C-alpha positions as a Python dict, from the first residue, in 0.01 Angstrom:
ca = {
    (1, 'D'): (0, 0, 0),
    (2, 'V'): (289, 238, 74),
    (3, 'Y'): (441, 191, -272),
    (4, 'K'): (102, 234, -431),
    (5, 'R'): (51, 565, -252),
    (6, 'Q'): (401, 688, -338),
    (7, 'A'): (324, 613, -703),
    (8, 'C'): (28, 850, -669),
    (9, 'S'): (252, 1153, -705),
    (10, 'R'): (410, 1015, -1022),
    (11, 'I'): (69, 941, -1173),
    (12, 'A'): (-64, 1285, -1075),
    (13, 'C'): (229, 1460, -1248),
    (14, 'Y'): (140, 1314, -1585),
    (15, 'M'): (-239, 1313, -1571),
    (16, 'D'): (-462, 1484, -1821),
    (17, 'L'): (-608, 1772, -1620),
    (18, 'A'): (-918, 1811, -1836),
    (19, 'G'): (-1258, 1740, -1683),
    (20, 'D'): (-1212, 1592, -1336),
    (21, 'G'): (-837, 1554, -1393),
    (22, 'V'): (-745, 1842, -1162),
    (23, 'K'): (-960, 1700, -884),
    (24, 'E'): (-818, 1349, -929),
    (25, 'A'): (-455, 1468, -952),
    (26, 'S'): (-502, 1679, -640),
    (27, 'K'): (-640, 1377, -455),
    (28, 'L'): (-338, 1169, -562),
    (29, 'F'): (-95, 1439, -447),
    (30, 'Q'): (-273, 1453, -110),
    (31, 'Q'): (-252, 1074, -75),
    (32, 'A'): (118, 1084, -155),
    (33, 'A'): (166, 1363, 102),
    (34, 'W'): (-6, 1152, 366),
    (35, 'T'): (217, 855, 281),
    (36, 'F'): (536, 1061, 311),
    (37, 'E'): (416, 1209, 641),
    (38, 'H'): (332, 862, 771),
    (39, 'L'): (676, 735, 671),
    (40, 'R'): (828, 1037, 842),
    (41, 'S'): (665, 934, 1170),
    (42, 'L'): (802, 581, 1128),
    (43, 'V'): (1163, 681, 1057),
    (44, 'S'): (1177, 886, 1374),
    (45, 'N'): (1222, 555, 1557),
    (46, 'L'): (1519, 446, 1344),
    (47, 'H'): (1883, 489, 1433),
    (48, 'P'): (2061, 740, 1199),
    (49, 'S'): (2280, 460, 1060),
    (50, 'E'): (1963, 282, 943),
    (51, 'M'): (1853, 572, 721),
    (52, 'S'): (1959, 680, 374),
    (53, 'V'): (1966, 1043, 258),
    (54, 'D'): (1626, 1009, 93),
    (55, 'F'): (1472, 837, 393),
    (56, 'T'): (1525, 1090, 670),
    (57, 'G'): (1263, 1290, 854),
    (58, 'E'): (1371, 1602, 665),
    (59, 'S'): (1352, 1446, 318),
    (60, 'L'): (1016, 1281, 387),
    (61, 'G'): (882, 1607, 534),
    (62, 'M'): (1007, 1792, 226),
    (63, 'L'): (832, 1543, -2),
    (64, 'S'): (509, 1566, 198),
    (65, 'N'): (508, 1947, 175),
    (66, 'L'): (599, 1932, -193),
    (67, 'M'): (300, 1705, -262),
    (68, 'L'): (71, 1941, -67),
    (69, 'A'): (212, 2238, -260),
    (70, 'Q'): (130, 2068, -588),
    (71, 'A'): (-219, 1974, -473),
    (72, 'Q'): (-281, 2330, -355),
    (73, 'Y'): (-145, 2467, -684),
    (74, 'L'): (-405, 2260, -870),
    (75, 'F'): (-672, 2408, -646),
    (76, 'Y'): (-536, 2757, -724),
    (77, 'R'): (-548, 2679, -1094),
    (78, 'K'): (-908, 2557, -1071),
    (79, 'A'): (-1008, 2861, -861),
    (80, 'L'): (-845, 3096, -1112),
    (81, 'E'): (-1025, 2932, -1403),
    (82, 'A'): (-1355, 2946, -1212),
    (83, 'G'): (-1313, 3320, -1152),
    (84, 'M'): (-1319, 3301, -773),
    (85, 'K'): (-1295, 3620, -571),
    (86, 'P'): (-950, 3781, -555),
    (87, 'A'): (-928, 3747, -177),
    (88, 'V'): (-983, 3370, -208),
    (89, 'L'): (-730, 3340, -493),
    (90, 'A'): (-473, 3537, -293),
    (91, 'K'): (-524, 3314, 10),
    (92, 'I'): (-480, 2999, -197),
    (93, 'A'): (-168, 3142, -366),
    (94, 'M'): (-21, 3218, -24),
    (95, 'Q'): (-94, 2861, 91),
    (96, 'V'): (88, 2728, -218),
    (97, 'S'): (376, 2959, -129),
    (98, 'Q'): (387, 2835, 230),
    (99, 'Y'): (395, 2467, 131),
    (100, 'F'): (678, 2529, -117),
    (101, 'S'): (860, 2738, 143),
    (102, 'K'): (838, 2460, 402),
    (103, 'A'): (955, 2203, 147),
    (104, 'H'): (1250, 2427, 59),
    (105, 'E'): (1338, 2485, 425),
    (106, 'L'): (1341, 2111, 493),
    (107, 'S'): (1557, 2049, 184),
    (108, 'Q'): (1816, 2288, 327),
    (109, 'T'): (1852, 2092, 651),
    (110, 'N'): (1978, 1780, 473),
    (111, 'V'): (2317, 1798, 299),
    (112, 'G'): (2216, 1537, 40),
    (113, 'L'): (1899, 1724, -51),
    (114, 'K'): (2056, 2068, -39),
    (115, 'G'): (2299, 1992, -319),
    (116, 'Y'): (2082, 1749, -515),
    (117, 'D'): (2097, 1821, -889),
    (118, 'G'): (2331, 2114, -834),
    (119, 'A'): (2072, 2272, -601),
    (120, 'K'): (1831, 2320, -895),
    (121, 'F'): (1564, 2111, -723),
    (122, 'A'): (1580, 2320, -405),
    (123, 'N'): (1588, 2642, -608),
    (124, 'V'): (1274, 2541, -799),
    (125, 'M'): (1092, 2501, -468),
    (126, 'L'): (1226, 2835, -344),
    (127, 'Y'): (1124, 3001, -670),
    (128, 'H'): (769, 2865, -645),
    (129, 'S'): (747, 2986, -287),
    (130, 'L'): (844, 3339, -391),
    (131, 'Y'): (644, 3334, -715),
    (132, 'F'): (317, 3232, -551),
    (133, 'A'): (362, 3490, -275),
    (134, 'A'): (401, 3750, -550),
    (135, 'M'): (94, 3613, -728),
    (136, 'G'): (-110, 3646, -409),
    (137, 'Y'): (-24, 4015, -387),
    (138, 'F'): (-68, 4058, -762),
    (139, 'V'): (-425, 3925, -750),
    (140, 'L'): (-506, 4166, -467),
    (141, 'A'): (-337, 4456, -648),
    (142, 'Q'): (-542, 4391, -963),
    (143, 'D'): (-860, 4389, -754),
    (144, 'E'): (-766, 4719, -587),
    (145, 'L'): (-696, 4876, -926),
    (146, 'K'): (-1035, 4761, -1046),
    (147, 'K'): (-1197, 4927, -743),
    (148, 'V'): (-1005, 5248, -812),
    (149, 'A'): (-1132, 5249, -1171),
    (150, 'E'): (-1491, 5194, -1058),
    (151, 'H'): (-1503, 5427, -756),
    (152, 'T'): (-1209, 5665, -812),
    (153, 'K'): (-1087, 5610, -458),
    (154, 'G'): (-849, 5373, -282),
    (155, 'Q'): (-544, 5464, -488),
    (156, 'G'): (-315, 5440, -185),
    (157, 'T'): (-410, 5080, -118),
    (158, 'A'): (-371, 4992, -487),
    (159, 'V'): (-26, 5150, -501),
    (160, 'A'): (81, 4973, -181),
    (161, 'M'): (-33, 4637, -322),
    (162, 'L'): (152, 4701, -648),
    (163, 'K'): (469, 4791, -457),
    (164, 'K'): (444, 4474, -250),
    (165, 'T'): (387, 4274, -569),
    (166, 'A'): (699, 4427, -726),
    (167, 'I'): (906, 4350, -415),
    (168, 'E'): (793, 3987, -415),
    (169, 'F'): (857, 3948, -789),
    (170, 'E'): (1206, 4093, -741),
    (171, 'K'): (1276, 3825, -479),
    (172, 'A'): (1165, 3560, -728),
    (173, 'K'): (1379, 3721, -998),
    (174, 'Q'): (1691, 3655, -790),
    (175, 'V'): (1616, 3282, -795),
    (176, 'V'): (1466, 3234, -1142),
    (177, 'T'): (1806, 3268, -1308),
    (178, 'L'): (1927, 2963, -1114),
    (179, 'I'): (1665, 2724, -1252),
    (180, 'P'): (1568, 2590, -1598),
    (181, 'S'): (1472, 2845, -1863),
    (182, 'N'): (1105, 2745, -1894),
    (183, 'Y'): (1052, 2895, -1548),
    (184, 'Q'): (1222, 3214, -1664),
    (185, 'E'): (983, 3245, -1959),
    (186, 'N'): (680, 3212, -1730),
    (187, 'Y'): (829, 3458, -1482),
    (188, 'N'): (905, 3714, -1753),
    (189, 'A'): (548, 3694, -1886),
    (190, 'K'): (395, 3745, -1539),
    (191, 'Y'): (646, 4015, -1443),
    (192, 'A'): (555, 4208, -1759),
    (193, 'D'): (189, 4207, -1645),
    (194, 'C'): (268, 4393, -1324),
}
């Protein structure tokens, strides 16, 4: 059953997301997260010499948070497509950011994980953490600008949100150059919007 649940994340990564695909992939990511968290509780009883780099509390916690980040991202995507309220979208984006942030933090506590793949893997998680925080503020900034256009008031709040968005995107910009170019293309397109 453990191997079956771990395979959930692999299946979810390559699923067709049309129709109920997002819902099913999210469920599989959540099941994988539960499995990694369960394994994490079991390895706490092992002696350090009985563990490999990929089977430590830190690595299993990182994987659990990574699975939750991916599940939450799918929820964000679905909410965005459904046109949910900006405050809800911002909250979901911030939750995605927090899961990626926790996964990144845990990857930095394990020497084997920290340097895995020349640190690209860890940097991708850090980038997503920063990117989704920026997206949370961006969604709120767009909503404030819309209110300004409709009611000709609230400019200060809109400007503050735009400044915070720019600050968060600048943080992401420092990391995006360290990861594969497809992330850079997505970043550049979003950064141009704000």
